[in-house]
Amino acid sequence: MRPFRPPRVTEFALKEIMSSGGAEDDIPQGERKTVTDFCYLLDKSKQLFNGLRDLPQYGQKQWQSYFGRTFDVYTKLWKFQQQHRQVLDNRYGLKRWQIGEIASKIGQLYYHYYLRTSETSYLNEAFSFYSAIRQRSYYSQVNKEDRPELVVKKLRYYARFIVVCLLLNKMDVVKDLVKELSDEIEDYTHRFNTEDQVEWNLVLQEVAAFIEADPVMVLNDDNTIVITSNRLAETGAPLLEQGMIVGQLSLADALIIGNCNNQVKFSELTVDMFRMLQALEREPMNLASQMNKPGMQESADKPTRRENPHKYLLYKPTFSQLYTFLAASFKELPANSVLLIYLSATGVFPTGRSDSEGPYDFGGVLTNSNRDIINGDAIHKRNQSHKEILTFLHCCCFPSLHPGDLYPFTRKPLFIIVDSSNSVAYKNFTNLFGQPLVCLLSPTAYPKALQDQSQRGSLFTLFLNNPLMAFLFVSGLSSMRRGLWEKCQEYLRKINRDIAQLLTHSRSIDQAFLQFFGDEFLRLLLTRFIFCSATMRMHKIFRETRNYPESYPQLPRDETVENPHLQKHILELASILDVRNVFFENTIDDY
C-alpha cells in the first residue's frame, strides 16, 4: 500500500528549500527527497502524538498498538535527523530547538508509557532524553528569538523534567533544574509582558514545597543530604518462612486517589499520592540492555512480565471519574489478583443522626463536583471553623465516596487504604460476597503537636511509605547520620520479619489478612501498618482512641499491635535512637 504523503508537506519542504538559497532546480534530487521525507515523518509524528490525547485513560489494552506506532515513527524521525543532519541544516534550516522538541516528545512518550504500564524502567528512558536536551543545550538559542511560545515550550520541558527526576529521586538534579527554571522564568517575564507569570511562579513554589516535604534529613559525614529510595528492594519485604500458609493472590491493579485540601502537590501529584506510588513500585532497572532504540516496537507491543502493579493516579477526581476508573480496573482484573484502592481525601461527615447504621450513614471521603470550578484549596483557606467548612461542603452538594459505593467491587479481592479524617466510616463494611477484603484506616485525628505538619503529607501514609522516617518524626528527630540510619533500617527489617511471624502464627486473625500476605507489596504494607499502630499506641502523646489506626476486619490486638514482643522491639529501636523517654515502658498496664 502506498504511504500517505500530504501535499502540504511537499509544498512546505520546497518552500524551506527555496528559502535556504538557490533556485529549486539547483537542489539535488536526493537532498530534496531527504527534506520531503523528514517533513513527512515530522508531520506524521505530530499527528500520532496529538492523537494520544484521544485515547481512553483507563483500560490496559486499547492503547498499546497506538503507542507502538507512535514510538516507531519517533524512532525513525530521531534516527533520520541524526543521519541527515547536514542536509537538513542546509536545506531545511533545522534549528537546535526543533531537535530538542523531538527529543522532548520522545521523553514524554516514555513518561506516559510509564504512567500506563507502571514500569519504572521507562522513567530512566525519559530521563535519558530530557537529560540529553539539557546537556546538548538544544533550547539554548530559544531566548534569542522574539517568540514567547518557544520560551513556554522550554519552560514546560523543565517542568516535565523535574517531575521525572522527582519520581527517580534525583533530588540533586531537581535542585539544579529548579534554579535554572527560576532564571528562565525571570528572563521570560522580563522580556514578555505575559499573563502567566503568576502561574509559573506558582510552579516554582509547588516544587520547592514538594522537595522539602520530608520531615527528616539523612546526612553524610560532610553534611550533604543522603537521597533515600522507598521503592521495594529485593530485601524490602519480609520473606515468608517455609511452611507459612498464606494466599496466592497477587496485587495487579491500584487506584491512588488524592483529594486533600491544602496538601503540598506538584503536577497533579500530592505528597501522599507520591509516597503511596513509590510504596507500590520496585526499584527501576535500566532498559539499555533490553532496547536498542527508543520506542522499539517490540518493547511497546510485547512488554516483559510486569513487575509492578498497574496504577491509576487520580488527582481530585469527580465521583464519575473515580467510578469509571474503578469499574475499568475491576473489569480487567486477572484471576487470583487483587485490586487496591488508596484514598487520601478530606472527610465528609453525616449532617445529622441516623437511626440506621448502613454503609451510607457514616459519611465518606470527598470527591469533586467540577474540577474546573471547585478549588478545594480555596475552601480550606476560608476563615471558617471546621463545622462551618463541613456545612459549606454539604451545601455545595459535593458528592462523596461512601463505603457502600465500593460494595459492588467486593466481588473480587479488594484491599483498601483510607487516609482521611473520616476513615472510620469504612470500618462499617459488610463482606457480602465472601471474597478477601481488608481495609487499613488512618487515625482520624493527630495530637496537636503534629497537626501543623498536615500540609507536608499524612503521618499515616508516611509510615506506610517510610516507617523509619515516620518513627524519627514522632520521636522529635529532624536529622540523622547515615551510619545510624542504616543501622536502624537493618533493625526495622528484623521487626518486620517478626511482625510477619506474629501474623502467620496468630490463631485468631481473620483469614483475609493471610489471603493477601502472599504478595510482597501487600505483605510490606500490612507489616508497616502494624508497626505504625504499635508505635502510636506506645507513644506518650498519642493518648486518644482517634489517634490510632484501625482496620477491617479488626486485628487481634494482643497478638499484633499490643504484642509484648513487638513492644520490646519498638523500645529497643527507641533506645538505639536515644528517644526511649517518649514511649511508655509498661504499655499494656497503661491502657
XYZ file of C-alpha atoms in Angstrom:
591
model
C 0.000 0.000 0.000
C 1.350 3.416 -0.981
C 2.186 5.548 2.115
C 0.092 8.646 2.696
C 2.038 11.838 1.911
C 0.025 15.058 2.371
C 0.613 17.568 -0.483
C 1.155 20.388 2.002
C 4.239 18.598 3.351
C 5.920 18.681 -0.059
C 4.962 22.318 -0.600
C 6.310 23.233 2.810
C 9.545 21.376 2.156
C 10.088 23.095 -1.200
C 9.379 26.455 0.371
C 12.034 25.776 3.006
C 14.498 24.686 0.313
C 13.917 27.846 -1.688
C 14.410 29.989 1.394
C 17.726 28.283 2.127
C 19.296 29.703 -1.019
C 19.332 28.810 -4.698
C 16.557 28.005 -7.132
C 14.584 24.830 -6.797
C 16.257 23.329 -9.868
C 19.665 23.744 -8.213
C 18.757 21.345 -5.398
C 19.932 17.756 -5.975
C 17.047 15.308 -6.155
C 18.447 13.252 -3.270
C 18.563 16.242 -0.933
C 15.082 17.319 -1.959
C 13.800 13.815 -1.123
C 15.593 13.927 2.230
C 13.786 17.131 3.203
C 10.456 15.813 1.929
C 10.840 12.548 3.878
C 11.816 14.448 7.015
C 8.765 16.696 6.745
C 6.546 13.687 6.254
C 7.952 11.934 9.335
C 7.708 15.150 11.358
C 4.088 15.696 10.336
C 3.163 12.057 10.957
C 4.809 12.084 14.392
C 2.830 15.185 15.379
C -0.424 13.601 14.219
C 0.217 10.455 16.244
C 1.390 12.366 19.314
C -1.678 14.611 19.276
C -3.832 11.503 18.913
C -2.614 10.236 22.288
C -4.980 12.724 23.916
C -7.947 10.928 22.376
C -7.030 7.536 23.812
C -9.058 6.419 26.845
C -7.158 6.947 30.081
C -8.474 3.715 31.545
C -8.190 0.161 30.297
C -4.915 -1.591 29.552
C -5.395 -2.978 26.049
C -6.829 -0.351 23.707
C -3.840 1.976 23.661
C -0.855 -0.364 23.249
C -0.844 -0.681 19.461
C -1.237 3.087 19.066
C 1.697 3.743 21.397
C 3.710 1.199 19.412
C 3.086 3.055 16.129
C 3.931 6.387 17.746
C 7.172 5.049 19.203
C 8.067 3.571 15.811
C 7.579 6.862 13.933
C 9.551 8.856 16.509
C 12.342 6.290 16.374
C 12.560 6.717 12.595
C 12.358 10.514 12.900
C 15.108 10.650 15.530
C 17.466 8.443 13.538
C 16.626 10.240 10.293
C 17.599 13.667 11.635
C 20.810 12.178 13.035
C 21.779 10.574 9.718
C 20.881 13.594 7.554
C 21.703 16.473 9.899
C 23.908 18.372 7.437
C 21.343 18.285 4.605
C 18.552 19.282 6.973
C 20.684 22.127 8.371
C 21.496 23.466 4.903
C 18.260 22.841 3.005
C 15.549 22.748 5.665
C 17.068 25.172 8.137
C 16.728 22.723 11.027
C 17.263 24.514 14.323
C 18.535 23.040 17.558
C 15.353 23.816 19.444
C 13.462 21.723 16.853
C 15.739 18.772 17.605
C 15.068 19.446 21.285
C 11.322 19.332 20.605
C 11.639 15.873 19.038
C 13.713 14.634 21.994
C 11.220 16.178 24.415
C 8.319 14.403 22.712
C 10.163 11.072 22.991
C 10.770 11.791 26.681
C 7.062 12.486 27.103
C 6.222 9.233 25.336
C 8.372 7.251 27.750
C 6.889 9.073 30.743
C 3.327 8.427 29.597
C 4.217 4.822 28.844
C 5.393 4.575 32.461
C 2.068 6.008 33.638
C 0.223 3.450 31.509
C 2.299 0.414 32.484
C 3.779 1.363 35.890
C 7.134 0.040 34.673
C 9.684 2.280 36.379
C 12.334 1.356 33.790
C 10.666 3.710 31.334
C 11.338 6.603 33.698
C 15.051 6.050 33.107
C 14.487 6.305 29.360
C 12.522 9.552 29.781
C 15.339 10.875 31.954
C 17.924 9.990 29.282
C 16.202 12.076 26.610
C 15.413 15.006 28.910
C 18.983 14.968 30.196
C 20.378 14.953 26.642
C 18.350 18.078 25.822
C 19.967 19.868 28.746
C 23.485 18.588 28.176
C 23.436 19.440 24.461
C 21.757 22.835 25.043
C 19.087 22.200 22.424
C 16.949 25.041 23.810
C 19.806 27.488 24.395
C 19.022 29.684 21.369
C 15.287 29.964 22.096
C 15.732 33.079 24.235
C 17.298 34.928 21.287
C 14.104 34.614 19.238
C 11.273 37.037 19.788
C 8.700 34.252 20.144
C 7.234 33.774 23.631
C 5.570 30.485 22.627
C 9.024 28.947 22.103
C 10.123 30.051 25.571
C 6.979 28.445 27.024
C 7.974 25.179 25.331
C 11.302 25.445 27.136
C 9.630 26.146 30.494
C 7.289 23.182 30.057
C 10.257 20.974 29.249
C 11.833 21.975 32.572
C 8.607 21.218 34.467
C 8.323 17.758 32.860
C 11.989 17.010 33.527
C 11.531 17.926 37.197
C 8.589 15.504 37.527
C 10.655 12.627 36.111
C 13.591 13.470 38.403
C 11.302 13.575 41.445
C 9.952 10.132 40.588
C 13.514 8.831 40.213
C 14.602 10.503 43.479
C 17.292 12.504 41.667
C 16.974 15.390 44.106
C 20.353 16.940 43.277
C 19.281 17.273 39.645
C 15.891 18.610 40.747
C 17.528 21.426 42.720
C 19.692 22.406 39.744
C 16.673 22.328 37.427
C 14.603 24.469 39.799
C 17.343 27.108 39.850
C 17.592 27.079 36.054
C 13.811 27.207 35.708
C 13.672 30.166 38.091
C 16.209 32.061 35.972
C 14.311 31.187 32.784
C 11.007 32.381 34.254
C 12.587 35.635 35.380
C 14.021 36.234 31.902
C 10.713 35.262 30.258
C 8.586 37.601 32.366
C 11.125 40.418 31.949
C 11.171 40.178 28.137
C 7.488 39.499 27.511
C 4.555 41.143 29.210
C 2.655 37.903 29.780
C -0.345 36.957 31.873
C 1.064 33.601 33.003
C 3.811 34.972 35.269
C 1.844 34.125 38.421
C 1.231 30.575 37.183
C 4.916 29.910 36.547
C 5.901 31.361 39.917
C 3.336 29.024 41.487
C 5.060 26.092 39.766
C 8.317 27.116 41.459
C 6.629 27.397 44.848
C 4.975 23.993 44.478
C 8.151 22.128 43.572
C 10.102 23.883 46.335
C 7.493 22.779 48.903
C 7.467 19.261 47.441
C 11.243 18.904 47.839
C 11.022 19.966 51.492
C 8.078 17.690 52.389
C 10.167 15.001 54.100
C 10.337 15.843 57.831
C 13.715 14.171 58.452
C 17.076 14.575 56.697
C 19.646 11.794 56.462
C 23.158 13.275 56.368
C 26.586 12.113 55.277
C 29.617 12.920 57.422
C 30.179 16.059 55.312
C 26.551 17.148 55.998
C 25.408 16.516 52.426
C 21.906 15.045 52.240
C 21.556 11.333 51.516
C 18.851 10.547 48.970
C 16.876 7.551 50.180
C 14.597 5.442 47.999
C 11.368 3.983 49.302
C 10.607 1.647 46.416
C 10.569 -2.071 47.065
C 14.087 -3.513 47.028
C 14.946 -7.206 46.937
C 15.383 -7.277 50.720
C 12.474 -4.939 51.386
C 9.559 -7.244 52.159
C 9.935 -9.865 54.904
C 10.431 -13.306 53.404
C 7.874 -15.997 54.031
C 9.066 -18.779 56.278
C 8.954 -22.295 54.962
C 5.616 -23.798 55.877
C 3.802 -20.464 56.228
C 0.260 -20.923 54.926
C -0.740 -17.777 53.026
C -2.848 -16.971 49.991
C -1.516 -16.929 46.444
C -3.192 -13.668 45.434
C -1.070 -11.001 43.754
C -1.601 -7.258 43.553
C -2.449 -6.417 39.937
C -4.142 -3.009 39.953
C -4.157 0.049 42.214
C -6.098 3.299 42.216
C -4.199 6.063 44.005
C -6.566 8.935 44.730
C -5.567 12.297 46.183
C -8.187 14.825 47.240
C -6.840 16.503 50.379
C -7.364 20.213 50.753
C -4.233 22.306 51.049
C -1.702 19.469 50.778
C 1.607 20.073 49.000
C 1.439 18.928 45.380
C 3.280 19.205 42.096
C 1.898 18.397 38.653
C -1.332 16.830 39.957
C 0.618 14.607 42.343
C 0.138 15.227 46.062
C 2.790 14.209 48.584
C 0.567 11.360 49.812
C -0.014 10.110 46.257
C 3.724 10.322 45.547
C 4.577 8.310 48.650
C 1.997 5.601 48.012
C 3.038 5.446 44.365
C 6.599 4.601 45.403
C 5.431 2.094 48.015
C 3.831 0.105 45.164
C 6.873 0.015 42.860
C 10.131 -1.870 42.665
C 13.448 -0.186 42.107
C 13.746 0.690 38.389
C 16.133 -1.088 36.048
C 17.862 0.455 33.062
C 16.321 -0.580 29.775
C 19.582 -0.150 27.841
C 20.214 -3.871 27.857
C 16.697 -4.574 26.626
C 16.317 -1.950 23.890
C 18.445 -0.718 21.031
C 16.372 2.297 20.130
C 13.780 4.495 21.800
C 10.244 3.254 21.473
C 11.219 -0.042 19.923
C 8.066 -1.696 18.569
C 8.818 -4.995 20.260
C 9.010 -3.456 23.724
C 5.861 -1.405 23.221
C 3.698 -4.232 21.881
C 5.255 -7.123 23.815
C 6.174 -5.878 27.265
C 8.116 -8.184 29.509
C 6.438 -9.594 32.617
C 5.169 -6.668 34.603
C 6.987 -6.385 37.912
C 4.815 -3.606 39.341
C 1.058 -3.472 39.828
C -0.665 -1.294 37.289
C -1.698 2.055 38.776
C -4.097 4.883 38.055
C -3.200 8.258 39.580
C -6.315 10.356 40.137
C -5.879 13.879 41.478
C -9.128 15.383 42.774
C -11.370 13.236 40.550
C -15.106 13.652 40.314
C -17.230 10.785 41.561
C -17.981 9.787 37.960
C -14.303 9.760 37.011
C -13.365 7.713 40.064
C -16.127 5.195 39.424
C -15.234 4.882 35.739
C -11.600 4.058 36.506
C -12.639 1.734 39.313
C -15.004 -0.154 37.008
C -12.298 -0.454 34.323
C -9.812 -1.882 36.837
C -12.420 -4.278 38.193
C -13.337 -5.462 34.698
C -9.748 -6.197 33.658
C -8.559 -7.662 36.951
C -6.990 -11.067 36.212
C -7.897 -14.213 38.114
C -6.266 -14.623 41.550
C -5.452 -10.928 41.623
C -6.111 -8.036 43.991
C -7.394 -4.534 43.377
C -6.011 -1.894 45.781
C -7.790 1.403 46.414
C -5.849 4.140 48.200
C -7.933 7.124 49.300
C -6.170 10.222 50.603
C -9.052 12.630 50.933
C -10.839 15.126 53.132
C -13.528 13.516 55.266
C -17.224 14.193 54.639
C -19.377 13.588 57.691
C -23.122 12.907 58.009
C -25.125 16.072 58.623
C -27.456 14.534 61.178
C -28.048 11.445 63.237
C -29.493 8.384 61.591
C -31.430 5.560 63.217
C -29.804 3.041 60.888
C -26.160 2.074 60.625
C -25.862 1.298 56.948
C -22.947 1.833 54.532
C -24.200 5.346 53.686
C -24.924 6.559 57.229
C -21.406 7.391 58.390
C -20.301 9.723 55.606
C -17.289 9.099 53.407
C -14.493 10.995 51.707
C -14.635 13.970 49.394
C -14.778 13.811 45.608
C -15.038 16.840 43.348
C -18.231 18.015 41.714
C -16.471 20.020 38.994
C -12.690 20.138 38.704
C -12.763 23.311 36.666
C -14.922 25.254 39.108
C -14.257 23.888 42.560
C -10.932 24.663 44.150
C -10.525 22.711 47.343
C -7.575 24.830 48.383
C -9.723 27.947 48.268
C -12.252 26.274 50.528
C -9.561 25.380 53.031
C -8.310 28.954 53.130
C -11.686 30.369 54.112
C -11.611 31.688 57.647
C -14.205 29.266 58.959
C -14.455 26.747 61.729
C -14.311 23.032 60.979
C -18.077 22.746 61.352
C -18.703 25.665 59.002
C -16.441 24.131 56.369
C -18.383 20.863 56.523
C -21.668 22.728 56.230
C -20.273 24.614 53.242
C -19.264 21.338 51.599
C -22.694 19.822 52.052
C -24.484 22.951 50.874
C -22.411 22.909 47.707
C -23.577 19.317 47.189
C -20.111 17.832 46.972
C -20.540 14.163 46.155
C -18.571 11.860 48.395
C -17.431 8.270 48.157
C -19.183 6.166 50.778
C -18.301 2.624 51.860
C -21.485 1.432 50.168
C -20.246 2.746 46.830
C -17.457 0.148 46.958
C -19.709 -2.827 47.713
C -20.130 -3.890 44.058
C -16.348 -4.244 43.750
C -16.053 -6.599 46.728
C -16.991 -9.412 44.341
C -13.241 -9.695 43.781
C -10.348 -9.476 46.280
C -10.172 -5.872 47.464
C -7.522 -4.141 49.588
C -8.486 -0.625 50.735
C -6.363 2.051 52.420
C -8.191 5.159 53.662
C -6.185 8.138 54.916
C -8.815 10.634 55.990
C -10.344 12.475 58.910
C -13.375 10.216 58.390
C -11.572 6.958 57.730
C -13.665 5.196 60.397
C -16.665 5.359 58.067
C -15.017 2.467 56.225
C -14.861 0.389 59.398
C -18.539 -0.431 58.914
C -18.039 -2.698 55.917
C -20.021 -5.847 55.293
C -18.385 -8.568 53.238
C -21.340 -9.559 51.074
C -19.611 -11.894 48.629
C -17.094 -13.801 50.727
C -14.065 -12.557 48.811
C -10.921 -11.417 50.690
C -11.433 -7.845 51.900
C -9.182 -5.715 54.112
C -9.375 -2.002 54.980
C -6.465 -0.183 56.624
C -7.728 3.025 58.209
C -5.738 6.042 59.335
C -6.204 7.860 62.635
C -8.986 10.415 62.342
C -7.013 12.991 64.341
C -3.420 13.535 65.467
C -2.011 15.125 68.627
C -1.845 18.910 68.436
C 1.952 18.871 68.311
C 1.783 17.131 64.927
C -1.246 18.772 63.314
C 0.723 21.648 61.772
C 2.579 19.143 59.561
C -0.505 18.002 57.613
C 0.387 20.181 54.613
C 3.547 18.125 54.124
C 1.643 14.864 53.912
C -0.122 12.478 56.251
C 1.807 10.750 59.036
C -0.133 7.530 58.388
C 0.894 7.383 54.722
C 4.466 8.268 55.693
C 4.514 5.185 57.949
C 3.353 3.035 55.013
C 5.984 4.567 52.731
C 8.981 5.143 55.017
C 8.335 3.789 58.527
C 11.747 4.730 59.902
C 11.376 8.369 58.840
C 7.911 8.445 60.401
C 9.277 6.894 63.616
C 12.021 9.529 63.784
C 9.495 12.291 63.191
C 7.151 11.264 66.016
C 10.232 10.899 68.232
C 11.117 14.560 67.666
C 14.183 13.979 65.447
C 14.730 16.037 62.301
C 18.104 14.719 61.109
C 20.291 11.645 61.392
C 23.722 10.425 60.290
C 23.823 7.864 57.521
C 25.537 5.179 59.602
C 22.879 5.292 62.319
C 20.112 5.398 59.681
C 21.404 2.198 58.069
C 21.719 0.501 61.473
C 18.105 1.391 62.290
C 16.919 0.227 58.868
C 18.503 -3.152 59.482
C 16.806 -3.403 62.864
C 13.495 -2.376 61.302
C 13.827 -5.241 58.812
C 14.138 -7.578 61.801
C 10.972 -6.025 63.293
C 9.134 -6.600 60.006
C 10.201 -10.240 59.955
C 8.898 -10.718 63.493
C 5.610 -8.963 62.670
C 5.186 -11.340 59.734
C 5.612 -14.262 62.109
C 3.104 -12.788 64.549
C 0.528 -12.558 61.782
C 1.048 -16.004 60.335
C 1.242 -17.707 63.734
C -1.859 -15.994 65.111
C -4.725 -18.353 65.869
C -7.445 -15.723 65.919
C -6.531 -13.497 62.961
C -9.084 -13.118 60.183
C -8.080 -15.213 57.188
C -8.470 -12.199 54.854
C -5.126 -10.843 56.085
C -3.383 -14.112 55.300
C -5.027 -14.278 51.873
C -3.199 -11.060 50.951
C 0.035 -11.954 52.697
C 1.484 -13.884 49.769
C 2.011 -10.675 47.764
C 5.224 -8.778 48.567
C 3.713 -5.294 48.294
C 0.683 -6.115 50.440
C 2.812 -8.033 52.956
C 5.030 -4.992 53.414
C 2.029 -2.655 53.762
C 0.489 -4.918 56.413
C 3.675 -5.203 58.474
C 4.216 -1.429 58.253
C 0.609 -0.827 59.284
C 1.070 -2.955 62.414
C 4.364 -1.223 63.204
C 2.631 2.164 62.800
C -0.262 1.168 65.049
C 2.004 -0.318 67.736
C 4.247 2.780 67.710
C 1.337 5.167 68.132
C -0.175 3.109 70.948
C 3.119 3.186 72.841
C 3.828 6.881 72.237
C 3.090 9.222 75.137
C 1.353 11.947 73.121
C -0.972 9.566 71.218
C -3.486 9.043 74.010
C -6.904 9.270 72.368
C -8.594 6.388 70.587
C -8.956 8.509 67.455
C -5.135 8.839 67.358
C -4.791 5.155 66.450
C -5.160 3.401 63.101
C -7.902 0.804 62.788
C -8.697 -1.963 60.361
C -11.498 -4.028 58.916
C -11.558 -6.836 59.899
C -10.128 -5.999 63.309
C -6.703 -7.355 64.156
C -6.320 -9.355 67.386
C -4.550 -6.673 69.435
C -2.852 -8.916 71.960
C -1.261 -10.917 69.145
C -0.290 -7.975 66.912
C -0.317 -4.247 67.744
C -0.147 -4.798 71.523
C 2.073 -7.863 71.474
C 4.762 -7.598 74.201
C 7.445 -8.971 71.872
C 6.735 -6.216 69.321
C 6.603 -3.575 72.055
C 10.025 -4.701 73.256
C 11.377 -4.259 69.708
C 9.978 -0.723 69.474
C 11.567 0.233 72.779
C 14.870 -1.201 71.599
C 14.677 0.870 68.387
C 13.914 3.929 70.531
C 16.974 3.123 72.673
C 19.211 2.987 69.602
C 17.969 6.486 68.773
C 18.114 7.670 72.402
C 14.420 8.606 72.397
C 13.078 5.939 74.720
C 11.689 8.635 77.008
C 8.878 9.490 74.535
C 7.405 5.970 74.839
C 5.645 4.182 77.687
C 7.665 1.360 79.197
C 4.864 -0.767 80.646
C 2.478 -0.151 77.788
C -0.119 -2.810 78.446
C -0.610 -1.611 82.039
C -1.209 1.927 80.771
C -4.337 1.109 78.785
